[in-house]
């Protein structure tokens, strides 16, 4: 007896059923890499993504059963797990409730209400009872319609903190340097903000992944950024005087190796040194006031910090990939983990202590910025995800999709797609929890941020899930409840009085930018990308730029402006074998691109002799001119890439490379490649001249 072979009609019906099932779970059965082209996600991709959401779609029979069950569930459901309500009491999720349904709300503040009108902002608990006896419980998010936005125009500095070494750094820039930079930039330059790279906790290892965009935890900062001498208890290390002097001498040598001897920033060496020093500092007894402050921090951070510190302690013993730990320790709620936590209590407290110290210095940096007159202060960066072996993925396993990785589908920029190696949050689990992990994450960051830049902000709407072991082309989009994600963002940002900037570069789903604009999320506009893509393709006139954005000339993933203007970026990519076309063609295309911009700048009268006593329409004048162009736009925030102020030609990150290029390990340098300290930056006539352009408004 031979097995039944499905006919073409049966196969079509099976595909339609699978696509319908996928859609009911927020999984897109197709995607559009361009306006005129639609690509179907493969059946295997849909089956794998559904499996990660707990749905068996492995056979036609399983698909039919799952589809019927899902349709029954949705038909019977009174309320979704999380409901979003406007300040006026309207909630679209309640529109379909049967007439006569009774509602009851218990607010965060403990009040009980029978109406959704005049509810305070917060995440409340909603109960519904239908006339037919059905009941439902949901989380109710009440948030402002819009996020806080800048009250006026400001300009500021963009910098990768590790790259900013001062004469006091221990081999890489630290939070003391950030405070100094912010205080100087606010007072001397009139800057309104300083934007830094993500300062999330990294995954320890040998070597540690230097990328700040693949952290162990986004909830807690990395103590490698601590200014050790800035910790009050450091002053009381009298008994360890000889050891402290030896540590300071090693710090000096490490600093000089980068600044004077051409060495790369060695994060692992910096952390080894600081860890030794911090072991000594944390052994100093806290005074009563400091002890009370630490206790308050522990109480606020709660279980999240306990989990993070436990992971750090276990990683010291079992390695930094929790999936390889003994089985009992892979569950953060197991009896084995509880026992290990008790046995390692000293190490758990050590890592909790470090989290407090780092959080405190981050708050100090923001305070320095605001005291210096900055209306925004420090702009922190939220990475799109976390490392699969790190602390957050361990502690919040139920909220992450097992066997999946975030990436990007094939498009005009990358025909093979991208796999970023970051596990995605499960949208169903987020909704069931009232978005608790997301709220906690935002609240921790807004505790010391004047503004937050969200990397790949499109991820609030949908993310491309790639099954592990498959090519990025074999993925599918999974949709998130953007209304809820944005409501929680508006709630937490409003509570903190903080601005939010969305990194919305590249391919963006239709309607996303418009929705973000309506909610008050600023966009990101980079000069070289701002062309009339729907028209003649020429540089976009400055008055056609959007106002609600952070406008810059370049970013950490792009060549510095001097490199682009001189064509050095083409030569670098050629040396590394990264060009997709012959080098002559790439040179010609790059020259034509910059030439078109320079012609426009000259025609607008922006290409002048250098400010500040310099002469000639050379490189400095051209860099000043592109920033004058930004001033002609209505952009609310204008950012200056700090390395541009001294003519640095080396990108901090060169996408598409790993060990071929020293990504995330370069100090800021001048046009000759000589590292420049914070103190030298403060005295740089070239930087002063560029910032004077912004200060004078062009």
XYZ file of C-alpha atoms in Angstrom:
698
model
C 0.000 0.000 0.000
C 1.520 3.298 -1.058
C 1.242 6.514 0.913
C -1.280 9.065 -0.348
C 0.396 11.836 -2.347
C -1.400 15.164 -1.962
C -2.792 16.655 -5.149
C -2.017 20.226 -6.237
C -5.349 21.361 -4.836
C -4.705 19.637 -1.533
C -1.257 21.189 -1.304
C -2.769 24.617 -1.954
C -5.330 24.057 0.765
C -2.671 22.909 3.204
C -0.644 26.031 2.487
C -3.676 28.261 2.995
C -4.410 26.575 6.337
C -0.797 26.980 7.466
C -0.781 30.636 6.379
C -4.060 31.262 8.209
C -2.723 29.627 11.372
C 0.459 31.695 11.155
C -1.508 34.930 10.784
C -3.626 34.130 13.848
C -0.407 33.960 15.878
C 1.058 37.142 14.381
C 3.416 35.352 11.976
C 3.479 36.825 8.471
C 3.223 34.190 5.715
C 4.940 36.569 3.277
C 7.036 39.723 3.191
C 7.849 42.514 0.735
C 11.567 43.179 0.170
C 10.515 46.037 -2.143
C 7.322 47.862 -3.031
C 6.755 45.816 -6.184
C 7.692 42.357 -4.902
C 6.122 39.915 -2.436
C 7.946 36.792 -1.249
C 6.241 33.899 0.515
C 7.862 32.592 3.683
C 8.729 28.916 3.319
C 6.515 26.318 4.952
C 9.470 25.105 7.000
C 10.062 28.629 8.333
C 6.413 29.022 9.348
C 6.389 25.607 11.026
C 9.596 26.409 12.967
C 8.403 29.841 14.085
C 5.042 28.477 15.182
C 6.838 25.746 17.126
C 8.804 28.452 18.969
C 5.429 29.938 19.937
C 4.295 26.583 21.291
C 2.153 25.613 18.290
C 2.483 22.237 16.557
C 2.182 22.711 12.790
C 4.379 19.802 11.764
C 1.726 17.919 9.792
C -1.424 18.879 7.871
C -3.476 17.220 10.603
C -1.682 19.186 13.305
C -2.249 22.414 11.376
C -5.978 21.764 11.067
C -6.269 20.920 14.757
C -4.238 23.971 15.853
C -6.212 26.251 13.532
C -9.550 25.051 14.874
C -8.337 25.422 18.458
C -7.023 28.927 17.868
C -10.221 30.083 16.179
C -12.305 28.717 19.081
C -10.012 30.402 21.596
C -10.218 33.804 19.916
C -13.969 33.558 19.428
C -14.534 32.780 23.104
C -12.074 35.336 24.468
C -13.555 38.439 26.051
C -10.289 40.354 26.383
C -6.735 40.088 25.081
C -4.081 39.636 27.794
C -3.143 43.337 27.672
C -5.507 46.196 26.830
C -4.346 49.716 25.954
C -6.513 52.610 27.061
C -6.162 56.258 26.125
C -6.341 59.051 28.642
C -9.940 59.658 27.497
C -10.981 56.155 28.531
C -11.251 54.716 25.013
C -9.852 51.255 24.303
C -10.333 49.606 20.917
C -10.007 46.130 22.467
C -13.226 46.753 24.422
C -15.339 47.758 21.431
C -16.460 44.179 20.774
C -17.570 43.364 24.330
C -21.181 42.218 24.705
C -23.585 44.918 25.784
C -23.948 44.926 29.541
C -20.433 43.671 30.296
C -19.308 44.917 33.713
C -15.772 46.250 34.097
C -13.701 46.678 37.219
C -10.249 48.241 37.433
C -7.742 47.969 40.255
C -5.113 50.660 39.713
C -1.410 50.571 40.496
C -2.236 52.868 43.398
C -4.695 50.335 44.862
C -7.908 52.181 43.956
C -10.913 50.282 42.565
C -12.928 51.833 39.721
C -15.938 50.740 37.678
C -15.085 53.010 34.755
C -12.101 53.572 32.470
C -12.552 57.348 32.549
C -10.056 59.515 34.418
C -7.754 56.632 35.285
C -4.206 57.613 36.305
C -1.337 56.570 34.015
C -0.009 53.122 34.824
C -0.443 49.404 34.263
C -3.606 48.416 36.102
C -5.624 45.215 36.453
C -8.889 44.921 34.513
C -11.665 42.389 35.172
C -14.670 41.890 32.909
C -17.879 39.926 33.478
C -20.134 39.366 30.479
C -23.925 38.922 30.775
C -23.542 35.255 29.792
C -21.264 34.637 32.776
C -17.956 34.634 30.949
C -15.133 36.381 32.801
C -11.755 37.760 31.786
C -8.738 39.329 33.426
C -6.299 41.610 31.612
C -3.542 44.113 32.198
C -4.706 47.648 31.401
C -2.069 50.097 30.144
C -3.086 53.740 30.515
C -0.501 56.034 28.955
C -0.173 59.513 27.490
C -0.928 59.784 23.784
C 2.529 61.214 23.085
C 5.995 60.947 24.529
C 7.918 63.967 25.814
C 9.677 65.855 23.001
C 12.443 68.473 23.097
C 11.111 71.923 23.922
C 13.566 73.589 21.553
C 16.378 72.827 19.166
C 19.664 71.530 20.520
C 22.945 70.190 19.231
C 25.194 67.675 20.867
C 27.982 65.135 20.625
C 27.931 61.475 19.618
C 30.700 59.264 21.002
C 31.533 55.638 21.725
C 32.458 55.929 25.397
C 35.188 53.261 25.381
C 37.010 55.261 22.667
C 37.205 58.435 24.780
C 40.287 58.079 26.976
C 41.434 60.776 29.354
C 44.631 61.044 31.335
C 42.815 59.227 34.145
C 41.282 56.335 32.203
C 42.343 52.768 32.834
C 42.802 51.792 29.199
C 39.332 52.773 27.931
C 36.881 55.597 28.430
C 34.817 55.415 31.622
C 31.933 57.085 33.409
C 34.234 59.652 34.952
C 35.224 60.653 31.434
C 31.549 60.809 30.443
C 30.833 63.173 33.320
C 33.811 65.371 32.384
C 32.845 65.439 28.709
C 29.240 66.324 29.520
C 30.169 69.080 31.944
C 32.665 70.607 29.487
C 30.434 70.258 26.412
C 27.464 71.799 28.193
C 29.321 74.703 29.757
C 31.963 75.502 27.138
C 30.301 74.425 23.898
C 26.638 75.018 24.667
C 25.832 71.401 23.778
C 22.440 70.057 24.750
C 23.250 66.346 24.887
C 25.895 63.648 24.662
C 24.906 60.356 23.020
C 26.844 57.197 23.892
C 26.900 53.570 22.796
C 25.007 50.917 24.780
C 26.587 50.496 28.219
C 24.822 47.189 28.886
C 26.572 44.382 30.751
C 28.724 42.291 28.406
C 29.088 38.526 28.366
C 32.401 37.700 30.087
C 34.736 35.482 28.127
C 38.174 35.061 26.637
C 38.053 37.184 24.641
C 34.886 39.092 25.464
C 32.783 40.061 22.455
C 33.633 43.772 22.197
C 30.361 44.678 20.447
C 28.092 46.725 22.731
C 25.108 45.493 20.702
C 25.198 41.838 21.852
C 25.135 42.161 25.637
C 24.547 39.686 28.425
C 21.978 41.993 29.983
C 20.214 45.136 28.871
C 18.717 45.609 32.339
C 22.013 46.302 34.101
C 25.085 48.304 33.034
C 28.603 46.953 32.774
C 30.936 47.730 35.717
C 33.885 47.865 33.301
C 32.796 51.477 32.765
C 33.302 52.408 36.422
C 35.756 55.139 37.395
C 37.298 53.193 40.274
C 38.812 56.238 41.980
C 35.367 57.879 41.891
C 33.911 55.315 44.299
C 33.811 56.864 47.805
C 35.193 53.722 49.487
C 38.337 53.890 47.317
C 39.642 56.640 49.602
C 39.698 54.199 52.546
C 42.061 51.580 51.134
C 44.916 52.532 53.470
C 45.723 48.955 54.465
C 45.985 47.897 50.824
C 48.243 50.807 49.901
C 50.927 48.767 48.157
C 48.395 46.788 46.140
C 46.550 49.962 45.168
C 49.767 51.616 44.004
C 50.563 48.523 41.933
C 47.083 48.595 40.385
C 47.398 52.287 39.542
C 50.755 51.643 37.931
C 49.271 48.859 35.803
C 46.425 51.218 34.870
C 48.950 53.839 33.767
C 50.767 51.334 31.582
C 47.517 50.119 30.073
C 46.443 53.680 29.304
C 49.799 54.590 27.785
C 49.838 51.460 25.623
C 46.712 52.766 23.876
C 47.519 56.465 23.821
C 51.261 56.340 23.151
C 52.127 52.915 21.745
C 49.381 52.221 19.244
C 47.757 49.334 21.092
C 44.080 48.572 20.641
C 41.647 49.009 23.513
C 41.751 45.743 25.439
C 38.480 45.447 27.294
C 39.467 42.146 28.903
C 42.680 43.597 30.319
C 40.780 46.632 31.597
C 38.197 44.438 33.308
C 40.811 42.156 34.871
C 42.499 45.195 36.365
C 39.300 46.858 37.533
C 37.930 43.622 38.965
C 40.990 43.280 41.210
C 40.566 46.864 42.362
C 36.824 46.472 42.879
C 37.334 43.373 45.016
C 39.341 45.589 47.369
C 36.887 48.506 47.217
C 33.851 46.308 47.906
C 35.569 44.867 50.986
C 35.570 48.324 52.613
C 32.591 48.569 55.024
C 29.923 51.027 53.955
C 29.007 53.899 56.229
C 25.416 54.034 57.541
C 24.236 56.400 54.835
C 25.867 54.462 52.020
C 24.547 51.179 53.447
C 21.020 52.599 53.467
C 21.453 53.782 49.891
C 22.626 50.316 48.834
C 19.690 48.697 50.611
C 17.283 50.996 48.774
C 18.854 50.011 45.461
C 18.522 46.311 46.260
C 14.878 46.809 47.151
C 14.136 48.737 43.951
C 15.961 46.287 41.693
C 14.426 43.270 43.427
C 14.394 39.838 41.835
C 15.802 41.159 38.537
C 19.068 42.137 40.223
C 19.189 38.938 42.246
C 18.888 36.945 39.026
C 21.534 39.023 37.270
C 24.022 38.790 40.125
C 23.351 35.059 40.467
C 24.062 34.520 36.786
C 27.331 36.484 37.143
C 28.369 34.348 40.129
C 27.470 31.084 38.378
C 29.289 32.202 35.220
C 32.484 32.560 37.240
C 32.222 28.867 38.129
C 30.546 27.252 35.129
C 31.336 29.567 32.193
C 29.337 32.280 30.497
C 26.959 30.104 28.440
C 24.174 28.956 30.760
C 22.992 26.339 28.246
C 26.157 24.373 29.119
C 25.696 24.546 32.885
C 24.574 21.518 34.927
C 20.907 20.836 34.144
C 19.606 22.002 37.510
C 21.312 25.379 37.210
C 19.821 26.093 33.801
C 16.531 26.937 35.540
C 16.757 30.194 37.538
C 13.850 29.058 39.741
C 15.131 25.544 40.537
C 16.084 24.254 43.967
C 19.625 23.681 42.685
C 19.929 27.323 41.673
C 18.562 28.492 45.024
C 21.120 26.303 46.803
C 23.957 27.571 44.579
C 22.865 31.153 45.246
C 23.167 30.588 48.986
C 26.568 28.942 48.592
C 27.790 31.800 46.391
C 26.163 34.573 48.416
C 29.413 36.532 48.760
C 29.847 36.593 44.953
C 26.169 37.410 44.403
C 26.541 40.363 46.753
C 29.743 41.439 44.989
C 28.012 41.622 41.616
C 24.972 43.329 43.145
C 27.335 45.869 44.691
C 28.934 46.520 41.302
C 25.527 47.078 39.711
C 24.744 49.678 42.373
C 28.081 51.469 41.950
C 27.688 51.579 38.176
C 24.101 52.778 38.370
C 25.215 55.510 40.788
C 27.984 56.768 38.495
C 25.593 56.762 35.538
C 23.186 58.920 37.543
C 26.103 61.198 38.477
C 26.999 61.631 34.784
C 23.433 62.626 33.944
C 23.398 65.026 36.877
C 26.655 66.601 35.635
C 25.121 67.057 32.200
C 21.998 68.729 33.524
C 23.995 70.880 35.947
C 26.009 72.053 32.932
C 22.832 73.396 31.369
C 22.061 70.552 28.979
C 18.300 70.368 28.349
C 18.538 66.657 27.487
C 21.782 65.360 28.979
C 22.993 61.826 28.317
C 21.349 59.937 25.469
C 21.698 56.219 26.175
C 21.405 53.488 23.566
C 19.136 50.442 23.875
C 20.425 47.452 21.907
C 17.859 45.431 19.961
C 18.495 42.210 21.887
C 20.714 40.127 24.161
C 23.196 37.281 23.851
C 21.511 33.844 23.970
C 23.961 32.609 26.617
C 23.781 35.684 28.825
C 22.065 36.758 32.027
C 18.794 38.084 30.598
C 18.242 35.040 28.382
C 18.785 32.807 31.429
C 16.660 34.762 33.890
C 13.780 35.441 31.470
C 13.714 32.193 29.498
C 9.940 32.045 29.414
C 9.857 35.364 27.551
C 12.336 34.400 24.817
C 11.608 32.257 21.755
C 13.760 29.130 22.004
C 15.601 28.176 18.837
C 15.081 31.544 17.156
C 17.372 34.446 16.291
C 16.593 38.010 15.244
C 17.849 39.223 11.880
C 16.765 40.840 8.639
C 15.322 39.382 5.440
C 17.030 39.690 2.056
C 16.659 43.182 0.633
C 18.299 45.582 -1.775
C 21.187 46.129 0.660
C 21.909 42.463 1.497
C 20.661 39.709 -0.791
C 21.537 37.000 1.769
C 19.705 38.535 4.699
C 21.164 38.895 8.198
C 21.267 36.811 11.373
C 22.194 38.850 14.445
C 22.370 35.925 16.868
C 19.910 37.492 19.342
C 16.920 35.567 20.703
C 13.621 37.460 20.268
C 11.031 38.158 22.898
C 7.830 36.142 22.519
C 5.005 38.624 21.903
C 2.424 36.333 23.510
C 4.402 36.001 26.731
C 5.032 39.747 26.861
C 1.309 40.430 26.568
C 0.434 37.799 29.196
C 2.828 39.459 31.661
C 1.546 42.971 31.021
C 4.902 43.681 29.346
C 6.677 43.418 32.688
C 10.177 42.629 31.299
C 9.897 45.495 28.825
C 8.652 47.919 31.485
C 11.424 46.954 33.890
C 14.027 47.382 31.175
C 12.806 50.850 30.233
C 12.472 51.949 33.837
C 16.050 50.943 34.640
C 17.434 52.867 31.651
C 15.297 55.959 32.188
C 16.637 56.072 35.731
C 19.810 57.718 34.409
C 18.989 58.767 30.832
C 17.846 62.146 29.590
C 16.919 60.432 26.340
C 16.944 56.924 24.948
C 17.927 55.868 21.451
C 16.230 52.608 20.475
C 18.281 50.590 18.035
C 16.173 49.136 15.185
C 13.019 50.793 16.522
C 11.045 48.904 13.862
C 11.336 45.947 16.238
C 8.509 47.461 18.290
C 6.275 46.484 15.362
C 7.803 43.289 13.968
C 11.022 41.292 13.948
C 12.479 38.843 11.456
C 12.832 35.471 13.214
C 15.419 33.054 11.844
C 15.318 29.392 12.980
C 18.705 28.424 14.425
C 20.838 26.532 11.934
C 18.970 27.990 8.956
C 20.013 30.704 6.529
C 18.577 34.192 7.200
C 16.507 33.767 4.036
C 14.588 30.973 5.804
C 12.876 33.241 8.295
C 9.565 34.986 8.822
C 8.306 38.238 10.322
C 6.619 38.013 13.704
C 4.406 40.901 14.699
C 4.355 42.560 18.116
C 1.506 44.613 19.551
C 2.917 47.995 18.563
C 0.068 49.814 20.289
C 1.005 48.204 23.599
C 4.772 48.519 23.052
C 4.418 52.231 22.295
C 1.998 52.789 25.173
C 4.441 51.252 27.662
C 7.249 53.318 26.127
C 5.171 56.499 26.437
C 4.271 55.635 30.026
C 7.838 55.080 31.209
C 9.353 57.945 29.188
C 6.726 60.353 30.502
C 7.353 59.286 34.073
C 11.037 60.036 33.566
C 10.500 63.162 31.440
C 12.807 61.629 28.829
C 12.978 61.929 25.041
C 13.018 58.836 22.799
C 14.884 58.574 19.487
C 14.180 55.670 17.165
C 16.885 54.348 14.853
C 14.717 53.925 11.760
C 17.346 53.685 9.030
C 17.103 51.221 6.156
C 14.002 49.331 5.049
C 10.986 50.409 7.093
C 7.495 48.937 6.877
C 4.913 51.407 5.473
C 3.155 53.356 8.210
C 5.797 52.776 10.883
C 7.483 56.167 10.640
C 4.091 57.872 10.605
C 2.963 56.017 13.733
C 6.205 56.803 15.563
C 5.852 60.450 14.590
C 2.289 60.562 15.939
C 3.448 59.155 19.270
C 6.358 61.609 19.605
C 9.252 59.220 18.904
C 11.978 61.120 17.057
C 13.502 59.510 13.985
C 17.108 59.296 12.807
C 18.244 61.116 9.675
C 21.775 60.716 8.295
C 22.886 63.249 5.697
C 24.333 60.821 3.152
C 21.081 58.840 3.056
C 18.762 61.827 2.760
C 17.942 61.876 -0.941
C 14.732 62.265 -2.895
C 14.352 58.519 -3.415
C 10.806 58.891 -4.780
C 11.870 61.573 -7.227
C 15.153 62.425 -8.944
C 17.361 60.776 -6.294
C 19.277 63.981 -5.611
C 20.152 65.283 -2.139
C 17.016 66.161 -0.239
C 16.666 69.950 0.138
C 17.098 70.935 3.780
C 13.572 72.314 4.127
C 12.196 68.916 3.038
C 13.776 67.088 5.981
C 11.531 66.030 8.855
C 11.674 68.113 11.999
C 11.124 65.365 14.555
C 14.490 63.688 14.256
C 18.087 63.525 15.355
C 20.039 64.638 12.289
C 23.693 63.654 11.876
C 26.278 63.462 9.130
C 27.476 59.969 10.064
C 27.151 57.202 12.682
C 29.323 54.591 14.397
C 28.548 52.095 11.592
C 29.560 54.499 8.814
C 32.864 56.052 7.759
C 33.857 59.236 9.582
C 33.147 62.318 7.486
C 36.813 62.914 6.637
C 37.073 59.353 5.344
C 34.000 59.727 3.157
C 35.104 63.085 1.778
C 38.572 61.796 0.874
C 37.452 58.371 -0.367
C 39.550 56.605 2.275
C 36.592 54.373 3.147
C 36.691 52.807 -0.323
C 40.394 52.045 -0.001
C 39.841 50.481 3.429
C 37.091 48.189 2.149
C 39.232 47.303 -0.865
C 42.154 46.294 1.384
C 39.817 44.061 3.373
C 38.231 42.477 0.308
C 34.756 43.827 1.093
C 33.915 45.524 -2.192
C 31.186 43.998 -4.341
C 32.250 45.877 -7.474
C 35.664 46.640 -9.023
C 37.542 49.216 -6.972
C 37.558 51.702 -9.854
C 33.767 51.622 -9.990
C 33.485 52.009 -6.226
C 35.879 54.964 -6.253
C 33.945 56.633 -9.051
C 30.594 56.098 -7.316
C 31.899 57.432 -3.990
C 33.467 60.440 -5.687
C 30.261 61.209 -7.570
C 28.216 60.969 -4.381
C 30.379 63.318 -2.330
C 30.898 65.579 -5.345
C 27.172 66.058 -5.717
C 26.859 67.019 -2.062
C 29.830 69.403 -2.202
C 28.429 71.090 -5.303
C 25.144 71.632 -3.487
C 26.912 72.951 -0.389
C 28.867 75.407 -2.523
C 25.750 76.545 -4.383
C 24.003 77.216 -1.054
C 26.968 79.257 0.169
C 27.779 76.832 2.955
C 31.255 75.853 1.787
C 33.309 78.654 3.288
C 36.805 79.075 4.609
C 37.295 77.320 7.934
C 36.000 79.094 11.002
C 38.269 79.863 13.888
C 41.191 81.304 11.947
C 41.716 78.423 9.514
C 41.892 79.167 5.820
C 41.089 77.417 2.575
C 38.136 75.334 1.459
C 39.794 72.070 2.451
C 38.690 69.094 4.449
C 37.870 71.055 7.598
C 35.790 73.540 5.650
C 33.885 70.699 4.011
C 33.154 69.062 7.362
C 31.936 72.379 8.688
C 29.807 72.832 5.558
C 27.895 69.550 5.937
C 27.058 70.570 9.496
C 25.878 73.967 8.286
C 23.572 72.021 6.003
C 22.108 70.204 9.007
C 21.417 73.590 10.568
C 19.356 74.505 7.492
C 17.030 71.558 8.220
C 14.204 71.777 10.784
C 15.676 68.864 12.793
C 15.041 69.242 16.520
C 18.354 67.607 17.465
C 21.664 67.812 15.576
C 24.461 65.454 16.488
C 28.188 65.808 15.811
C 30.232 62.605 15.637
C 33.042 63.530 18.060
C 35.836 61.936 15.965
C 34.801 64.276 13.107
C 35.953 67.159 15.280
C 39.593 66.050 14.977
C 39.577 64.498 11.488
C 39.552 60.827 12.529
C 39.367 58.569 9.459
C 38.763 55.180 11.073
C 35.225 53.837 11.545
C 34.504 52.458 14.987
C 32.660 49.534 13.436
C 32.937 48.144 9.928
C 29.857 45.968 9.256
C 30.670 42.706 7.531
C 33.952 42.198 9.390
C 34.926 40.313 12.513
C 38.656 39.700 13.001
C 39.671 41.512 9.791
C 39.119 44.913 11.436
C 39.405 46.112 15.079
C 35.708 46.898 15.574
C 34.816 48.602 18.867
C 38.497 48.764 19.954
C 39.821 52.033 18.527
C 40.496 55.206 20.512
C 39.501 58.534 18.997
C 42.396 59.696 16.814
C 43.356 62.690 14.702
C 43.812 62.764 10.914
C 47.210 61.061 11.234
C 45.828 58.257 13.396
C 47.362 59.549 16.638
C 45.083 58.921 19.648
C 43.615 62.085 21.125
C 42.771 62.322 24.823
C 39.751 64.049 26.324
C 42.036 66.813 27.571
C 43.441 67.297 24.056
C 39.940 67.313 22.580
C 38.985 70.096 24.958
C 41.906 72.130 23.620
C 41.525 71.247 19.930
C 41.135 74.334 17.761
C 39.704 72.143 14.998
C 36.959 70.800 17.272
C 36.251 74.249 18.688
C 35.896 75.644 15.156
C 33.408 72.952 14.190
C 31.331 73.401 17.331
C 31.392 77.176 16.817
C 29.560 76.593 13.528
C 26.726 74.989 15.464
C 26.863 77.481 18.288
C 26.510 80.401 15.886
C 23.793 78.649 13.902
C 25.856 78.285 10.735
